[in-house]
Coordinates of C-alpha atoms in Angstrom, one line a residue:
M1 CA -79.1 100.1 103.4
A2 CA -82.6 98.5 104.3
N3 CA -83.6 97.1 100.6
V4 CA -80.1 95.2 100.5
P5 CA -79.9 92.4 102.1
W6 CA -76.8 92.3 105.2
A7 CA -75.7 88.9 104.0
E8 CA -75.0 90.8 100.3
V9 CA -73.3 93.7 102.3
C10 CA -71.1 91.4 104.1
E11 CA -69.8 89.6 100.5
K12 CA -68.8 92.6 99.1
F13 CA -66.5 93.4 102.4
Q14 CA -65.1 89.9 102.2
A15 CA -64.7 89.9 98.0
A16 CA -62.9 93.6 98.5
L17 CA -60.6 91.6 101.2
T18 CA -60.0 88.8 99.0
L19 CA -59.0 91.2 96.0
S20 CA -56.4 93.0 98.2
R21 CA -55.0 89.9 99.8
V22 CA -54.8 86.9 97.1
E23 CA -55.7 88.5 94.1
L24 CA -52.7 90.9 94.2
Q25 CA -50.5 88.0 93.2
K26 CA -52.3 87.4 89.7
N27 CA -52.1 91.3 88.7
P28 CA -50.9 91.6 85.3
E29 CA -47.2 93.5 85.3
K30 CA -48.6 96.5 83.3
E31 CA -51.4 96.8 85.8
P32 CA -50.3 96.2 89.6
Y33 CA -52.8 98.2 90.9
K34 CA -55.8 96.3 89.3
S35 CA -57.1 94.2 91.9
K36 CA -56.5 96.7 94.2
Y37 CA -58.8 99.4 92.7
S38 CA -61.5 96.1 92.3
A39 CA -61.2 96.0 95.9
R40 CA -61.8 100.1 96.4
A41 CA -64.9 99.6 93.9
L42 CA -66.1 97.3 96.6
L43 CA -65.3 99.4 99.6
E44 CA -67.2 102.2 98.4
E45 CA -70.2 100.2 97.6
V46 CA -70.2 99.1 101.3
K47 CA -69.9 102.2 102.6
A48 CA -72.3 103.6 100.6
L49 CA -75.0 100.7 101.4
L50 CA -74.4 101.8 105.2
G51 CA -74.9 105.4 104.8
P52 CA -73.3 108.6 106.5
A53 CA -72.5 108.3 110.1
S54 CA -74.6 110.8 112.1
E55 CA -73.3 114.5 112.9
D56 CA -72.8 113.6 116.1
E57 CA -70.0 110.7 115.3
D58 CA -68.8 112.8 112.8
E59 CA -67.7 116.0 114.0
R60 CA -64.9 117.3 115.0
P61 CA -62.8 120.6 114.6
E62 CA -60.4 120.8 111.8
A63 CA -57.4 121.7 113.7
E64 CA -57.3 118.3 115.3
D65 CA -57.6 116.3 112.3
G66 CA -54.6 113.6 111.4
P67 CA -53.3 111.0 111.8
V68 CA -51.1 111.4 114.5
A69 CA -53.5 113.2 117.0
G70 CA -53.0 112.5 120.7
D71 CA -55.6 111.5 122.9
H72 CA -56.7 114.9 124.2
A73 CA -57.3 116.1 120.7
L74 CA -59.0 113.2 119.5
G75 CA -61.7 114.4 122.7
L76 CA -61.6 110.7 124.1
P77 CA -63.8 110.0 126.9
A78 CA -61.4 108.6 130.5
E79 CA -63.5 105.6 130.7
V80 CA -64.1 103.1 128.2
V81 CA -67.3 103.7 126.5
E82 CA -68.7 100.5 124.3
P83 CA -70.3 101.1 120.8
E84 CA -73.9 100.0 121.8
G85 CA -77.1 100.7 119.4
P86 CA -77.4 101.1 115.9
V87 CA -75.7 104.8 115.6
A88 CA -72.7 103.5 117.5
Q89 CA -72.7 100.3 115.7
R90 CA -72.9 101.7 112.1
A91 CA -70.0 104.3 113.0
V92 CA -67.8 101.8 113.7
R93 CA -68.6 99.7 110.9
L94 CA -67.9 102.7 108.9
A95 CA -64.6 103.7 110.7
V96 CA -63.8 99.6 109.3
I97 CA -64.5 100.4 105.9
E98 CA -62.3 103.9 106.3
F99 CA -59.6 101.9 107.4
H100 CA -59.6 99.7 104.9
L101 CA -59.8 102.4 102.0
G102 CA -57.0 104.5 103.7
V103 CA -54.7 101.7 103.7
N104 CA -55.8 100.7 100.1
H105 CA -55.0 103.9 99.0
I106 CA -51.4 103.9 100.9
D107 CA -50.8 100.8 98.8
T108 CA -51.5 102.4 95.6
E109 CA -49.0 105.2 96.3
E110 CA -52.1 107.8 97.1
L111 CA -50.6 109.0 100.5
S112 CA -52.9 112.1 100.5
A113 CA -56.3 110.4 100.1
G114 CA -54.9 107.5 102.1
E115 CA -54.5 109.9 104.9
E116 CA -58.0 111.4 104.6
H117 CA -59.4 108.4 105.3
L118 CA -57.5 107.2 108.1
V119 CA -58.8 110.5 109.9
K120 CA -61.9 109.6 109.1
C121 CA -61.8 106.5 110.6
L122 CA -60.3 107.5 114.0
R123 CA -62.8 110.1 114.2
L124 CA -65.6 108.1 114.1
L125 CA -63.9 106.1 117.0
R126 CA -63.2 108.8 119.1
R127 CA -65.6 107.6 121.4
Y128 CA -65.1 103.7 121.3
R129 CA -61.3 103.1 120.9
L130 CA -60.3 101.5 124.4
S131 CA -63.7 99.6 124.1
H132 CA -63.0 95.6 123.3
D133 CA -64.9 96.2 119.9
C134 CA -62.6 98.8 118.7
I135 CA -59.1 98.8 120.5
S136 CA -57.3 96.6 117.6
L137 CA -58.8 98.7 114.7
Y138 CA -57.7 101.7 116.7
I139 CA -54.2 100.6 117.0
Q140 CA -54.0 99.5 113.1
A141 CA -55.5 103.1 112.1
Q142 CA -52.9 104.6 114.5
R143 CA -49.8 102.6 113.0
Q144 CA -50.8 103.4 109.5
G145 CA -50.7 107.1 110.1
F146 CA -47.4 106.4 111.0
A147 CA -46.1 103.7 108.3
M148 CA -46.8 106.4 105.4
L149 CA -44.8 109.7 107.0
P150 CA -41.6 110.8 106.0
R151 CA -39.0 109.9 108.7
H152 CA -38.1 113.6 109.6
Q153 CA -41.9 113.7 110.5
V154 CA -41.8 110.7 112.9
I155 CA -41.2 112.5 116.1
C156 CA -43.9 112.8 118.2
L157 CA -45.2 109.4 119.2
P158 CA -48.1 109.0 120.7
W159 CA -48.1 105.4 121.7
P160 CA -50.1 104.8 124.7
P161 CA -48.6 102.3 126.7
K162 CA -52.0 101.0 128.2
V163 CA -52.6 100.1 124.5
L164 CA -49.9 98.4 123.8
G165 CA -49.9 96.5 126.9
L166 CA -53.3 95.9 126.6
Q167 CA -53.3 91.6 126.7
V168 CA -55.1 90.5 129.1
G169 CA -58.6 89.6 129.7
C170 CA -61.0 88.8 126.6
P171 CA -59.0 89.3 123.6
P172 CA -60.7 92.0 121.4
L173 CA -62.9 91.8 118.6
D174 CA -60.9 91.8 115.0
P175 CA -61.9 94.3 112.4
T176 CA -63.5 92.6 109.9
E177 CA -65.9 90.4 112.2
R178 CA -68.0 93.6 111.8
F179 CA -68.7 91.9 108.2
L180 CA -69.1 88.4 109.7
P181 CA -72.1 86.6 110.3
E182 CA -72.8 85.7 113.8
E183 CA -72.1 81.8 113.2
E184 CA -69.2 82.8 111.4
K185 CA -67.4 84.9 114.2
L186 CA -63.9 84.2 115.1
T187 CA -63.2 82.2 117.7
E188 CA -61.0 83.5 121.1
Q189 CA -58.0 81.7 120.0
E190 CA -58.3 83.1 116.7
R191 CA -59.0 86.8 117.8
S192 CA -56.0 86.4 120.9
K193 CA -54.0 85.3 117.9
R194 CA -54.6 88.3 115.4
F195 CA -54.5 90.4 118.0
E196 CA -51.2 89.4 119.2
K197 CA -50.1 90.1 115.6
V198 CA -51.7 93.6 116.1
Y199 CA -48.8 94.2 119.1
T200 CA -46.0 92.7 117.2
H201 CA -46.5 94.7 114.6
N202 CA -46.4 97.2 116.9
L203 CA -43.2 96.8 118.3
Y204 CA -41.8 96.3 114.7
Y205 CA -43.0 100.0 114.1
L206 CA -41.1 101.4 117.2
A207 CA -38.0 99.7 116.0
Q208 CA -38.2 101.6 113.0
V209 CA -39.1 104.9 114.8
Y210 CA -36.2 104.8 117.1
Q211 CA -33.8 103.8 114.2
H212 CA -35.2 106.6 112.6
L213 CA -34.3 108.7 115.5
E214 CA -30.7 107.2 116.5
M215 CA -31.9 105.7 119.3
F216 CA -29.9 102.6 118.1
E217 CA -30.2 100.6 122.1
K218 CA -34.2 101.2 122.0
A219 CA -34.4 100.5 118.2
A220 CA -32.6 96.8 118.5
H221 CA -34.8 96.1 121.8
Y222 CA -37.6 96.4 119.7
C223 CA -36.3 94.8 116.7
H224 CA -35.1 91.6 119.0
S225 CA -38.8 91.8 120.6
T226 CA -40.2 91.4 117.6
L227 CA -38.3 88.7 116.2
K228 CA -39.2 86.7 119.5
R229 CA -42.8 87.2 119.2
Q230 CA -42.8 86.2 115.6
L231 CA -41.2 83.1 116.5
E232 CA -43.2 82.3 119.5
H233 CA -46.7 82.8 117.5
N234 CA -45.6 81.8 114.3
A235 CA -45.8 84.2 112.7
Y236 CA -43.0 85.0 110.1
H237 CA -41.7 84.5 106.5
P238 CA -38.2 82.6 107.2
I239 CA -36.5 85.1 104.2
E240 CA -37.6 87.9 105.8
W241 CA -36.8 86.5 109.6
A242 CA -33.7 85.6 109.0
I243 CA -32.6 89.1 107.5
N244 CA -33.9 91.1 110.0
A245 CA -31.9 89.0 112.6
A246 CA -28.6 89.1 110.4
T247 CA -29.1 92.9 110.1
L248 CA -29.6 93.2 114.0
S249 CA -26.1 91.1 114.6
Q250 CA -24.7 94.1 113.3
F251 CA -25.7 96.2 116.1
Y252 CA -24.0 93.6 118.5
I253 CA -21.0 93.3 116.5
N254 CA -20.2 97.2 116.8
K255 CA -20.7 97.0 120.4
L256 CA -18.7 93.8 120.5
C257 CA -21.3 92.0 121.7
F258 CA -20.1 88.6 119.9
M259 CA -22.2 86.5 121.9
E260 CA -25.5 88.0 121.4
A261 CA -24.2 88.6 117.5
R262 CA -23.8 85.0 117.4
H263 CA -27.1 83.9 118.6
C264 CA -28.9 86.4 116.0
L265 CA -27.0 84.9 113.2
S266 CA -27.1 81.2 114.3
A267 CA -30.6 82.0 114.3
A268 CA -30.7 83.3 110.8
N269 CA -29.2 80.2 109.7
V270 CA -31.9 78.1 111.1
I271 CA -34.6 80.0 110.3
F272 CA -33.6 80.8 106.7
G273 CA -33.2 77.0 106.1
Q274 CA -36.8 76.1 106.8
T275 CA -37.5 78.7 103.0
G276 CA -39.9 76.2 101.1
K277 CA -40.6 73.9 104.5
I278 CA -43.5 76.2 105.6
S279 CA -47.1 76.4 103.8
A280 CA -48.2 79.8 102.3
T281 CA -50.3 81.9 104.7
E282 CA -51.8 85.5 104.5
D283 CA -48.2 86.5 106.2
T284 CA -46.1 84.5 104.2
P285 CA -47.8 84.3 100.3
E286 CA -44.3 83.7 98.8
A287 CA -43.0 80.2 98.2
E288 CA -39.3 79.4 97.6
G289 CA -39.7 78.5 94.3
E290 CA -41.6 81.6 93.4
V291 CA -38.7 83.7 95.0
P292 CA -35.4 81.9 93.1
E293 CA -33.5 85.8 93.3
L294 CA -34.5 87.0 96.2
Y295 CA -33.6 83.7 97.9
H296 CA -29.9 83.7 96.6
Q297 CA -29.9 87.3 97.0
R298 CA -30.7 86.6 100.9
K299 CA -28.3 84.0 101.5
G300 CA -25.4 86.0 100.3
E301 CA -26.4 89.1 102.7
I302 CA -26.6 86.7 105.2
A303 CA -23.4 85.2 104.5
R304 CA -21.9 88.7 104.5
C305 CA -22.7 89.3 107.9
W306 CA -21.0 86.2 109.1
I307 CA -17.9 87.7 107.4
K308 CA -18.4 91.2 109.2
Y309 CA -18.6 88.7 112.3
C310 CA -15.6 86.4 111.9
L311 CA -13.7 89.6 110.8
T312 CA -14.3 91.9 113.5
L313 CA -13.6 89.4 116.1
M314 CA -10.1 88.5 115.1
Q315 CA -9.7 92.6 114.6
N316 CA -10.6 93.2 117.9
A317 CA -8.4 90.3 119.3
Q318 CA -5.3 91.9 117.0
L319 CA -6.1 95.4 118.5
S320 CA -6.1 94.2 122.2
M321 CA -2.6 92.1 121.5
Q322 CA -0.5 94.5 118.9
D323 CA 2.4 96.3 120.3
N324 CA 3.4 100.2 118.9
I325 CA 4.8 98.9 116.0
G326 CA 1.6 96.5 115.2
E327 CA 3.3 93.3 115.9
L328 CA 2.0 90.3 118.6
D329 CA 2.7 91.9 121.8
L330 CA 3.4 88.1 123.8
D331 CA 2.9 89.7 127.4
K332 CA -0.6 91.1 126.3
Q333 CA -1.3 87.7 124.7
S334 CA -0.2 86.0 128.4
E335 CA -2.7 88.4 130.1
L336 CA -5.7 88.0 127.9
R337 CA -5.2 84.1 128.1
A338 CA -5.0 84.7 132.1
L339 CA -8.9 86.6 131.6
R340 CA -10.0 83.7 129.7
K341 CA -11.0 81.6 131.9
K342 CA -12.8 84.5 133.9
E343 CA -14.9 85.2 130.8
L344 CA -15.8 81.3 130.3
D345 CA -17.4 81.7 133.8
E346 CA -19.1 84.3 133.0
E347 CA -20.4 82.9 129.9
E348 CA -23.8 81.5 131.9
S349 CA -24.9 84.7 133.2
I350 CA -24.3 86.5 130.2
R351 CA -26.2 83.9 128.3
K352 CA -29.2 84.2 131.2
K353 CA -29.4 87.9 130.3
A354 CA -29.5 87.8 126.4
V355 CA -32.8 87.7 124.8
Q356 CA -33.0 84.0 123.4
F357 CA -35.0 82.9 120.1
G358 CA -37.4 80.1 120.1
T359 CA -38.1 77.1 122.6
G360 CA -37.5 73.3 122.5
E361 CA -36.4 71.6 118.8
L362 CA -35.7 75.4 117.2
C363 CA -33.6 76.7 120.5
D364 CA -31.5 73.1 119.8
A365 CA -31.4 73.5 116.7
I366 CA -29.7 77.3 117.0
S367 CA -27.4 76.0 119.8
A368 CA -26.2 73.3 117.8
V369 CA -25.3 76.3 115.2
E370 CA -23.4 78.6 117.9
E371 CA -21.3 75.3 119.7
K372 CA -19.8 75.3 116.3
V373 CA -18.3 79.1 116.2
S374 CA -16.5 80.5 119.1
Y375 CA -17.9 84.2 120.5
L376 CA -14.6 84.7 122.2
R377 CA -11.4 87.0 120.9
P378 CA -8.9 84.0 119.6
L379 CA -5.5 84.3 121.4
D380 CA -3.3 82.3 119.1
F381 CA -3.0 81.1 115.3
E382 CA -5.2 78.3 115.8
E383 CA -8.3 80.0 117.2
A384 CA -7.9 82.5 114.7
R385 CA -7.5 80.4 111.6
E386 CA -11.0 78.7 112.8
L387 CA -12.6 82.1 112.8
F388 CA -10.7 82.6 109.6
L389 CA -11.7 79.7 107.8
L390 CA -15.5 80.1 108.9
G391 CA -15.2 83.7 107.3
Q392 CA -13.7 82.3 104.3
H393 CA -16.3 79.9 104.0
Y394 CA -19.1 82.8 103.7
V395 CA -17.0 84.8 101.2
F396 CA -17.2 81.8 98.8
E397 CA -21.1 81.7 99.3
A398 CA -21.4 85.6 99.2
K399 CA -19.6 85.4 95.9
E400 CA -22.1 83.1 94.0
F401 CA -24.7 85.7 94.3
F402 CA -22.9 89.0 94.4
Q403 CA -20.8 88.6 91.0
I404 CA -18.9 91.3 89.8
D405 CA -21.1 91.3 86.4
G406 CA -24.2 93.0 87.7
Y407 CA -23.3 93.6 91.8
V408 CA -19.7 95.6 91.0
T409 CA -19.5 97.7 94.4
D410 CA -21.0 94.3 96.6
H411 CA -18.2 92.0 94.6
I412 CA -15.8 94.4 95.5
E413 CA -16.6 94.5 99.2
V414 CA -17.0 90.7 99.6
V415 CA -13.2 90.7 97.9
Q416 CA -11.5 93.6 100.5
D417 CA -13.5 91.8 103.3
H418 CA -11.4 88.3 102.0
S419 CA -8.6 90.2 102.0
A420 CA -9.1 91.9 105.5
L421 CA -9.2 88.0 106.7
F422 CA -5.8 86.9 105.7
K423 CA -4.6 90.3 106.6
V424 CA -5.4 89.7 110.0
L425 CA -4.9 85.9 110.4
A426 CA -1.4 86.8 109.2
F427 CA -1.0 88.9 112.7
F428 CA -1.1 85.6 114.8
E429 CA 1.2 84.0 112.1
T430 CA 4.7 83.2 113.7
D431 CA 6.5 82.0 110.5
M432 CA 7.4 85.0 108.2
E433 CA 7.4 82.9 105.0
R434 CA 3.8 81.9 105.6
R435 CA 2.9 85.8 106.6
C436 CA 4.2 86.7 103.3
K437 CA 2.3 83.6 101.1
M438 CA -0.8 85.5 102.9
H439 CA 0.1 88.9 101.7
K440 CA 0.6 87.4 98.4
R441 CA -3.2 85.8 98.3
R442 CA -4.7 89.3 98.6
I443 CA -2.9 90.5 96.4
A444 CA -3.4 87.9 93.6
M445 CA -7.5 88.6 94.5
L446 CA -6.9 92.7 94.2
E447 CA -4.6 93.0 91.6
P448 CA -7.7 91.8 88.9
L449 CA -9.6 94.8 90.0
T450 CA -8.0 97.7 89.2
V451 CA -8.1 95.8 85.4
D452 CA -11.8 95.3 85.5
L453 CA -12.8 98.7 87.1
N454 CA -13.7 101.9 85.2
P455 CA -11.1 104.4 87.6
Q456 CA -14.0 107.5 85.8
Y457 CA -16.7 105.6 87.6
Y458 CA -14.9 103.7 90.7
L459 CA -12.4 106.8 91.8
L460 CA -13.3 105.9 95.5
V461 CA -13.0 102.2 95.3
N462 CA -9.9 102.0 92.9
R463 CA -8.1 104.6 95.5
Q464 CA -9.0 101.7 98.4
I465 CA -7.7 98.9 96.4
Q466 CA -4.6 100.5 95.2
F467 CA -3.5 101.6 99.1
E468 CA -4.6 98.1 99.7
I469 CA -2.4 96.3 97.4
A470 CA 0.4 98.7 98.0
H471 CA 0.2 98.1 101.5
A472 CA 0.3 94.4 101.2
Y473 CA 3.5 94.7 98.9
Y474 CA 4.7 96.9 101.6
D475 CA 4.3 94.0 104.5
M476 CA 5.9 91.6 102.2
M477 CA 9.1 93.5 101.7
D478 CA 9.4 94.1 105.3
L479 CA 9.0 90.3 105.8
K480 CA 11.5 89.7 103.3
V481 CA 14.0 92.3 104.5
A482 CA 13.9 90.7 108.1
I483 CA 14.4 87.3 106.7
A484 CA 17.4 88.6 105.0
D485 CA 18.7 90.3 108.2
R486 CA 18.6 87.0 109.5
L487 CA 21.0 85.3 106.8
R488 CA 24.8 86.3 107.3
D489 CA 25.5 87.1 103.3
P490 CA 21.7 87.4 101.5
D491 CA 22.2 86.3 97.9
S492 CA 21.2 88.0 94.8
H493 CA 18.1 86.5 94.6
I494 CA 16.3 87.6 97.9
V495 CA 18.3 91.4 97.2
K496 CA 16.1 90.9 93.5
K497 CA 13.0 89.8 95.6
I498 CA 13.2 92.9 98.1
N499 CA 13.9 95.2 95.2
N500 CA 10.8 93.8 93.0
L501 CA 8.7 94.4 96.0
N502 CA 10.0 97.6 96.8
K503 CA 9.5 98.7 93.1
S504 CA 5.5 97.2 93.4
A505 CA 4.3 99.1 96.5
L506 CA 6.2 102.4 95.3
K507 CA 4.1 101.7 91.8
Y508 CA 0.7 101.1 93.8
Y509 CA 1.2 104.2 96.0
Q510 CA 2.2 106.3 93.3
L511 CA -1.3 105.5 91.5
F512 CA -2.7 106.5 94.5
L513 CA -1.2 109.7 95.1
D514 CA -1.9 110.2 91.2
S515 CA -5.3 110.1 91.6
L516 CA -5.4 112.8 94.1
R517 CA -4.0 115.1 91.5
D518 CA -6.8 117.5 89.5
P519 CA -7.2 117.3 85.6
N520 CA -4.6 119.1 85.1
K521 CA -2.2 116.9 86.7
V522 CA -1.5 119.2 90.1
F523 CA -1.0 117.6 93.0
P524 CA -3.4 119.7 95.5
E525 CA -2.4 122.2 98.0
H526 CA -5.3 121.4 100.5
I527 CA -6.0 117.4 100.6
G528 CA -9.6 116.5 101.4
E529 CA -10.4 115.3 105.2
D530 CA -11.9 111.8 103.8
V531 CA -8.1 111.3 102.2
L532 CA -5.9 113.3 104.0
R533 CA -4.2 110.5 106.3
P534 CA -4.3 107.6 103.7
A535 CA -2.5 110.5 101.2
M536 CA 0.3 111.1 104.3
L537 CA 1.1 107.9 105.1
A538 CA 1.5 107.2 101.1
K539 CA 3.9 109.7 101.1
F540 CA 6.1 108.2 104.3
R541 CA 5.8 104.9 103.0
V542 CA 7.0 106.3 99.5
A543 CA 9.8 108.0 101.4
R544 CA 10.8 105.0 103.5
L545 CA 10.4 102.6 100.2
Y546 CA 12.9 104.6 98.3
G547 CA 15.7 104.6 101.0
K548 CA 15.0 101.1 101.4
I549 CA 16.2 100.3 97.7
I550 CA 19.5 98.2 97.4
T551 CA 21.7 99.2 95.1
A552 CA 25.8 98.7 94.5
D553 CA 25.8 102.0 92.3
P554 CA 26.4 105.1 94.8
K555 CA 24.9 107.7 92.5
K556 CA 21.7 105.9 92.1
E557 CA 21.7 105.2 96.1
L558 CA 22.1 109.5 96.4
E559 CA 19.3 109.9 94.1
N560 CA 16.9 107.6 95.6
L561 CA 17.7 109.3 99.1
A562 CA 17.1 112.5 97.4
T563 CA 13.6 111.0 96.5
S564 CA 13.2 110.1 99.8
L565 CA 13.9 113.7 101.4
E566 CA 11.6 115.1 99.5
H567 CA 8.7 113.0 100.4
Y568 CA 9.6 113.6 104.4
K569 CA 9.8 117.3 103.7
F570 CA 6.5 117.1 101.7
I571 CA 5.2 116.0 105.1
V572 CA 6.7 118.2 107.5
D573 CA 6.1 121.1 105.1
Y574 CA 2.3 120.1 104.7
C575 CA 2.0 120.1 108.4
E576 CA 3.6 123.4 109.4
K577 CA 1.1 125.2 106.6
H578 CA -1.9 122.8 107.7
P579 CA -1.8 122.3 111.3
E580 CA -4.6 120.0 111.7
A581 CA -3.0 117.4 109.6
A582 CA -0.7 116.8 112.3
Q583 CA -2.7 115.3 114.6
E584 CA -3.9 112.2 112.0
I585 CA -0.4 111.4 111.7
E586 CA 1.9 112.3 114.6
V587 CA 4.1 109.2 114.9
E588 CA 5.1 109.9 111.2
L589 CA 5.0 113.2 111.2
E590 CA 7.8 112.5 113.9
L591 CA 9.7 110.5 112.2
S592 CA 9.7 112.9 109.0
K593 CA 11.2 115.7 111.0
E594 CA 14.0 112.9 112.1
M595 CA 14.5 111.9 108.7
V596 CA 14.7 115.7 107.4
S597 CA 17.0 116.4 109.8
L598 CA 19.4 113.5 109.1
L599 CA 19.4 112.2 105.6
P600 CA 21.3 115.9 104.6
T601 CA 24.4 114.7 106.5
K602 CA 24.0 111.4 105.3
M603 CA 23.5 112.6 101.7
E604 CA 26.9 114.3 102.2
R605 CA 29.1 112.2 103.2
F606 CA 27.7 110.3 100.1
R607 CA 29.0 112.7 98.1
T608 CA 32.4 113.0 99.8
K609 CA 32.5 109.3 99.1
M610 CA 32.0 109.6 95.5
A611 CA 34.7 112.3 95.1
L612 CA 37.1 110.6 96.6
T613 CA 36.7 107.3 94.4

């Protein structure tokens, strides 16, 4: 290196960084790693110019190699050792080069070579890793080692708490400063900013690790902390930050923590609205105009998270207020109204405990979105309708991107969620005619899907839709029967309507049941666990539907009762042969046993009456 000016070495290193970070965006489509390979060549040149590390700096037992080795394996001293002297300085500079070569190989999907370079980096740093000059590089090298491991290997996590919490005193040296002239060294403010970013990245990786280990509470905590820090240090890409916040909301929704979920989604909306308004940086190189498809996709995904929020909040309210037959229980509704004041009184204390995003104007903007959306369970139709309309707004927004031509599964899931919103809204509606119209809307949006889908490729989805349509017709028929019961003398139009709804429900339940048959059209002797309950419910409802057909023909009515009995007997016989099935349909099984006992007597009376006439 004596023959090469130090300034030239530094220039080569800086050129390598530029190729890796900036020129990457300009690579031709057929050579996506062209600039990475050029950067690698320059890094190898710098490594050669620095010369080999001394034997003392590079020695280490083979068994201890690996990017996830612990502190004892690294042979680290208890005290902080600063890299003083030319030998130590060269070792640290070589560690910087090995780190960037490791990242370079990982980025080009050469994981084995990347690991080798990271091991060399950690080996060179082993004595100095807690020093002011090396702590930042050490943490980054450790993190890169974890990032390249498969999920099943991410079990051992030597994240030293004292390293993760090292945020006091003079900010550590940034690794790139090893190749900067003294007059170009970073300010303390810039060093602090970069080290804060390193710490934030560690929280982000911890969130991923805990997610892989299925420790979801800790994963959510670290994810929330990461997002909060990114806002505090203004180091985020609006699209990426928004989708991560929206995804975090789903964890809170599943935990029924609706205030926290609303906060995440509101923050996602506000930050997503910044897309294209923030100038590009090293961390956020893309502008909105460069990623139009990604922009619209993420917008649709955030909309789907809002749909789940509205739907789950309404469904949770329904579960809290329904009686044993699924209708609104007025006593339970009154109890929940009495508890509402207590929930409102506790709101402030709950909010103080929650991790809040943003400060100042950003906090105000997020609060403005939150105030328009309730986090409390709706207790009547008007409150439920507000949530329904919000959910429906996001349904239309999601469908703008997730269209059936190109996003079949996603489109169908959005439509099913839309149908579910109507279904739960109907629970809060007291007017039976309006409830019928809501179920009719569900059918209108679901039936076209059965025409568009190939049952061979979308068997499971087809089954779901067939069952849901059948259930919608079934609910409509029950409502029409209830309306007819209120009339002294129902006219033929109402009777015809009831029978048509009955026929449609039977059609779709039968399509669902037929989809369970084998290629020889034989119904299975043993029904799979995943479809056992829906299959038994379909059989039960078919039995009930045949018993509800209105006809003036005694012979036809007898045939319907016989078919009804056949389906009730199937349920009873199946549960006798497969006792484990009984717990899936306890209520329906008891009713089926009762009908198997009563229907033969009723049918015999019919036969006697027919013989006399």
